[in-house]
Coordinates of C-alpha atoms and ligand atoms in Angstrom, one line a residue:
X1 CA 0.0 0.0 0.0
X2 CA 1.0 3.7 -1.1
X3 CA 2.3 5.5 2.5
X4 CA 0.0 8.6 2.8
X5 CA 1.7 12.0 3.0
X6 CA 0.2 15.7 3.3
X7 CA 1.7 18.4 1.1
X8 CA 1.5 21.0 4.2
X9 CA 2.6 23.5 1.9
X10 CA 2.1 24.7 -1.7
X11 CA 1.2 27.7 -3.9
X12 CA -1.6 26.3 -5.4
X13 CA -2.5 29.3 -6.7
X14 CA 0.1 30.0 -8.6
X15 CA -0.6 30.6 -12.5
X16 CA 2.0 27.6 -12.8
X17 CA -1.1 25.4 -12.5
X18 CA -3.6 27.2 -14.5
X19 CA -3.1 25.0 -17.7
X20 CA -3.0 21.6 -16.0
X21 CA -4.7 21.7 -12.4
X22 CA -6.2 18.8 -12.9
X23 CA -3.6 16.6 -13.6
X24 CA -1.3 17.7 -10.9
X25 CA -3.7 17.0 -8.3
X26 CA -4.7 13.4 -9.7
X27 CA -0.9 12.9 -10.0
X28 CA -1.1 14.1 -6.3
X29 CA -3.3 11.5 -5.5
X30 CA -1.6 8.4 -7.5
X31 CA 1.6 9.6 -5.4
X32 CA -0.4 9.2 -2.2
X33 CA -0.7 12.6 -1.0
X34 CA -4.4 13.0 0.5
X35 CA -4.5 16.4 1.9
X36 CA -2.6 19.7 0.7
X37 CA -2.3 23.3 2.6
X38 CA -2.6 26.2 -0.6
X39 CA -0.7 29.1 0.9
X40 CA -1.6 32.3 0.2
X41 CA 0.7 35.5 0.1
X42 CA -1.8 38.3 0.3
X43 CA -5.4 39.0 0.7
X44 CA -6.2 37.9 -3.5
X45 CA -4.3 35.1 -3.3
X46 CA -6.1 34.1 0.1
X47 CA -9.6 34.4 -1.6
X48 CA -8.4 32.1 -4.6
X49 CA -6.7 29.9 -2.2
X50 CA -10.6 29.0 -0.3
X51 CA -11.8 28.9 -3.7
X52 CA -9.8 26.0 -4.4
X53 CA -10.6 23.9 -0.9
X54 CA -13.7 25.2 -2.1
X55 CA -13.7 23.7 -4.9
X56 CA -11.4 20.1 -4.0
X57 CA -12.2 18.1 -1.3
X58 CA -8.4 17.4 -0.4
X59 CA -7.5 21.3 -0.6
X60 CA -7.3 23.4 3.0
X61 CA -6.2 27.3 3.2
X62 CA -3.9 29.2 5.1
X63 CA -5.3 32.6 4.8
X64 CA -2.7 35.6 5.5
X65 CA 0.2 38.2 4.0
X66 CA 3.7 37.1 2.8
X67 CA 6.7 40.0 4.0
X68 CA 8.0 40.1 0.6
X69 CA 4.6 42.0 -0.2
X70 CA 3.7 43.6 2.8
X71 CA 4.9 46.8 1.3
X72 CA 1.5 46.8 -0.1
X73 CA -0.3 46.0 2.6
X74 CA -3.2 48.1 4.0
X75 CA -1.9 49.9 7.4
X76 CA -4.4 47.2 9.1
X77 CA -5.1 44.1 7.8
X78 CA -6.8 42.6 10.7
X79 CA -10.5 43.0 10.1
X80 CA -10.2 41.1 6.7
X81 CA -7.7 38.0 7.3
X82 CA -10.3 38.1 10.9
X83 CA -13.3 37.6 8.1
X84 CA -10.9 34.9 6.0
X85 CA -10.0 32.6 8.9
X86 CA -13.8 32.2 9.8
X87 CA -14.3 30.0 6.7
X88 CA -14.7 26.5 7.5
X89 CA -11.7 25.3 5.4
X90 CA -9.0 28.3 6.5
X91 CA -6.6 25.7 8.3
X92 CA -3.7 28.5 9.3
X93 CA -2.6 32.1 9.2
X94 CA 0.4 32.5 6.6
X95 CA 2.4 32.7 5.1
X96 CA 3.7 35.4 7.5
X97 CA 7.4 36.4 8.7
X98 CA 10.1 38.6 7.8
X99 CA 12.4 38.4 4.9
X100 CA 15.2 40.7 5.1
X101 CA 16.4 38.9 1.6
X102 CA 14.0 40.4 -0.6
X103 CA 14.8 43.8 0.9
X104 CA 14.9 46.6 -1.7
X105 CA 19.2 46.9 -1.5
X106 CA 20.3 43.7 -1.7
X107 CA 18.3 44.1 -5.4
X108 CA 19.9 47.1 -6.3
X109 CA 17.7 49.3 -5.0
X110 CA 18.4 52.3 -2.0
X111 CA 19.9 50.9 1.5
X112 CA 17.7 54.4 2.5
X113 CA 14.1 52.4 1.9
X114 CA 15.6 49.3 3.6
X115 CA 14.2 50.3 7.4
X116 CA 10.6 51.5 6.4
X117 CA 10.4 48.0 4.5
X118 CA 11.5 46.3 7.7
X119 CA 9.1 47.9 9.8
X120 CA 6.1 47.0 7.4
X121 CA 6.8 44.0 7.5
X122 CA 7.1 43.4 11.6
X123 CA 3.7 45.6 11.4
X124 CA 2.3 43.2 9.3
X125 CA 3.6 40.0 11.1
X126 CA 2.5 41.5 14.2
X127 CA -1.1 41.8 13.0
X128 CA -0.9 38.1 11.9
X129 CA 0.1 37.2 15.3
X130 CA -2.7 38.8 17.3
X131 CA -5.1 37.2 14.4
X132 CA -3.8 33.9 15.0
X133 CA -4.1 34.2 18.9
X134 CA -7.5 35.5 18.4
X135 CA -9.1 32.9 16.1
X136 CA -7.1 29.4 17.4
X137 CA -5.4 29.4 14.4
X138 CA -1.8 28.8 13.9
X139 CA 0.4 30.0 11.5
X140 CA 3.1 29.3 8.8
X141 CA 5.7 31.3 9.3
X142 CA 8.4 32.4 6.2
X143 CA 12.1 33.5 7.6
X144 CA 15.0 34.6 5.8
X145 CA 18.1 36.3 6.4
X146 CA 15.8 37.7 10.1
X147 CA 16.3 35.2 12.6
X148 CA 16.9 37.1 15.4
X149 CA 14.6 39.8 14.5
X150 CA 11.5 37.2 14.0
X151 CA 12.3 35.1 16.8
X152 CA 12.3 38.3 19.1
X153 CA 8.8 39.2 18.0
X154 CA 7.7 36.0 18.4
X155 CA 8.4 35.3 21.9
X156 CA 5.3 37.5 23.5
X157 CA 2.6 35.2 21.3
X158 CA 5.0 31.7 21.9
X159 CA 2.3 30.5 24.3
X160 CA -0.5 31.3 22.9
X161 CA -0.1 30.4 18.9
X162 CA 1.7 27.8 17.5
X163 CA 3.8 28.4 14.5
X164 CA 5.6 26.0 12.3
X165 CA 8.8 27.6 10.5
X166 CA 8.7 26.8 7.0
X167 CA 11.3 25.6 4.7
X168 CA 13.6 25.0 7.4
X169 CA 17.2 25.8 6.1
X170 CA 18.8 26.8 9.7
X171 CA 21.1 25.6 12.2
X172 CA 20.6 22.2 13.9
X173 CA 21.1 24.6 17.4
X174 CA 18.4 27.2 15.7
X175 CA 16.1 24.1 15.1
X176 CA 16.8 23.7 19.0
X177 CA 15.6 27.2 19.8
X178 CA 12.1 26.7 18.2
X179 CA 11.4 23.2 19.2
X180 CA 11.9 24.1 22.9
X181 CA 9.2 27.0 22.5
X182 CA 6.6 24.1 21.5
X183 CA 7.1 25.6 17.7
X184 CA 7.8 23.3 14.8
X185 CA 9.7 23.0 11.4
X186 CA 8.9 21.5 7.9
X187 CA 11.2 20.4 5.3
X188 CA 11.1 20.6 1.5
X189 CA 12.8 19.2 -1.5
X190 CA 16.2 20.7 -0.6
X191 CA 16.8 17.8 1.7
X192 CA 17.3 16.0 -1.5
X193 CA 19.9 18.5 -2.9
X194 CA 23.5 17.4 -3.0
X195 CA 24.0 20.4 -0.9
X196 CA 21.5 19.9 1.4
X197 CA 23.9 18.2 3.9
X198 CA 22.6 20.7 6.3
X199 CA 19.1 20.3 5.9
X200 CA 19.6 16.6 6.3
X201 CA 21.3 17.2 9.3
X202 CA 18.5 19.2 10.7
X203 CA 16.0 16.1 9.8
X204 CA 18.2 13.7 11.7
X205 CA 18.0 16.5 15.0
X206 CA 14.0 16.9 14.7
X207 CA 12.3 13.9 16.6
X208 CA 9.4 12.5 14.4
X209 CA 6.1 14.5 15.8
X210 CA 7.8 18.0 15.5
X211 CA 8.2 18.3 12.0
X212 CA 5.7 18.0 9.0
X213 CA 7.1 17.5 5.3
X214 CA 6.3 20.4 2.5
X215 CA 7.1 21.3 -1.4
X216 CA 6.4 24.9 -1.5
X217 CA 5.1 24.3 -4.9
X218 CA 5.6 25.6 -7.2
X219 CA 9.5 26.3 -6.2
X220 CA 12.5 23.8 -4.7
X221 CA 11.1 20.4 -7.1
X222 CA 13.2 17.7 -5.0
X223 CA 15.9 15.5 -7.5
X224 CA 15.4 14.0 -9.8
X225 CA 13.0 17.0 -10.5
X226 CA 15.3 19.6 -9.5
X227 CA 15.0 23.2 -11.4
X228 CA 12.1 21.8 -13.0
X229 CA 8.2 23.0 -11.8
X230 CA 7.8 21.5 -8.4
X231 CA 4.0 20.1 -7.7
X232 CA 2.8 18.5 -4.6
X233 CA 3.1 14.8 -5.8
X234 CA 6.7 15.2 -5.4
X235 CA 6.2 14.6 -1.5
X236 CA 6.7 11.0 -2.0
X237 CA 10.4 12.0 -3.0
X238 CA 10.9 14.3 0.1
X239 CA 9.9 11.8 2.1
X240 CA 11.8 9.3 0.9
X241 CA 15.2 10.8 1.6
X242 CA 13.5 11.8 4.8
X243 CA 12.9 8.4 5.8
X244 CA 16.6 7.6 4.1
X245 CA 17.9 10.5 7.3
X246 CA 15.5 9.3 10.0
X247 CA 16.6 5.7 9.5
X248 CA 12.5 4.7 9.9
X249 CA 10.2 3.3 7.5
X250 CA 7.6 5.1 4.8
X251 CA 4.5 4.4 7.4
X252 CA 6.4 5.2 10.3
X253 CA 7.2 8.6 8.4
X254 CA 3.6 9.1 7.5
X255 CA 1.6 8.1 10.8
X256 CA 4.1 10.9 12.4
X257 CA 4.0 13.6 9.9
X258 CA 0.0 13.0 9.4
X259 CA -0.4 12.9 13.1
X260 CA 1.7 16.2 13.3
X261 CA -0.4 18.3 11.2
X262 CA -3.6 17.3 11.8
X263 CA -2.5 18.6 15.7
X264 CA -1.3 21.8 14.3
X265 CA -3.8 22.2 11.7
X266 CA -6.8 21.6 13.7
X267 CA -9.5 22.3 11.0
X268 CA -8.5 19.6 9.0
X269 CA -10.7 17.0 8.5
Ligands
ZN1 ZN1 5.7 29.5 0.4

């Protein structure tokens, strides 16, 4: 029998899929995977993101704003992501964070606008916060190049939300830091990468029941499909090298992983 794995985080949204939706979630399916998380990165993509649970029984939402846009954010955006995370199929907040890699002078543009950026974007990861505190939701949290910074502002809501930091790529003493605050990570096709050593070495410091497995479709396509348009099918090869690290079996790896995010995503059904 095919192990069972959830694809806790894609864009399903994406135009990638417009011309073959269909087919990547029956190839979904033939690969095993029963349940996948569309992630939204601002208030449009949240709406089209319910559309498609909506629409496909084995689609949930996570409803919220993405730092590399929260530039163009609203000053509040708490009334409407409160109105989004009602619906019956809005499973987390997210993605939310900071990203101090997307800032605008590391791509050529003025170190000057660099702060305001910043704030915006802890404004706007705040207001996620206090939504996901407010409606039992947890949240998928993005990082990059803000560790310190994010974990900071996380610390005052650390007992009273739950986040799971995405596309872990940090240290194994890092992966520490969040698991002791009840917090967890999940992994994506990079694990595969002949680079990946330290992503692998993270998997082998994460216990099974504290991590949960992820594509971020359409980006990071696992080998052998590396470079190429990533879809959530290609689970099944994330969790094989997963498996491979945590020296367990495929059904070991998917009672845990399963059991994981149906705790942390407790509107799934
Ligand atoms: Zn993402």
């Amino acid at each position: 029998m095919t192990p069972i794995f959830y694809d806790t985080h894609a864009h399903l949204d994406d135009d990638d899929y417009k011309a073959d939706f269909a087919d990547v979630l029956a190839r979904a399916q033939g690969a095993g995977i029963t349940k996948i998380i569309a992630v939204a990165t601002d208030f449009a993509s949240s709406r089209r993101a319910l559309a498609l649970a909506e629409k496909h029984e084995m689609i949930y939402a996570a409803v919220g704003w993405h730092p590399d846009n929260a530039h163009q954010a609203p000053a509040d955006i708490r009334a409407e992501l409160r109105a989004l995370a009602r619906h019956p199929k809005a499973v987390a907040i997210g993605e939310c964070g900071l990203d101090y890699y997307r800032l605008p002078s590391p791509q050529g543009g003025s170190p000057a606008a660099d702060p305001g950026y910043k704030r915006k974007q802890a404004e706007i990861f705040q207001q996620q916060l206090e939504v996901a505190c407010e409606t039992g939701l947890n949240c998928i949290i993005h990082q990059r190049s803000s560790f310190a910074d994010l974990f900071a502002q996380i610390q005052p809501f650390a007992q009273r939300t739950l986040g799971v930091f995405h596309c872990f790529g940090e240290s194994v003493e890092r992966l520490h830091s969040i698991l002791d605050l009840g917090w967890l990570v999940s992994f994506t096709g990079i694990v595969t990468f002949k680079n990946g050593q330290n992503i692998r070495d993270a998997v082998a410091a994460a216990p099974l029941g504290r991590f949960m497995l992820e594509t971020d479709s359409p980006y990071l396509a696992p080998v052998p499909y590396r470079g190429k348009r990533c879809e959530p099918a290609y689970v099944k090869e994330i969790s094989e090298t997963v498996a491979l690290v945590k020296q367990c079996s495929a059904a070991e790896l998917s009672a845990a992983t399963c059991k994981t995010a149906q705790n942390f995503f407790r509107k799934l059904a």
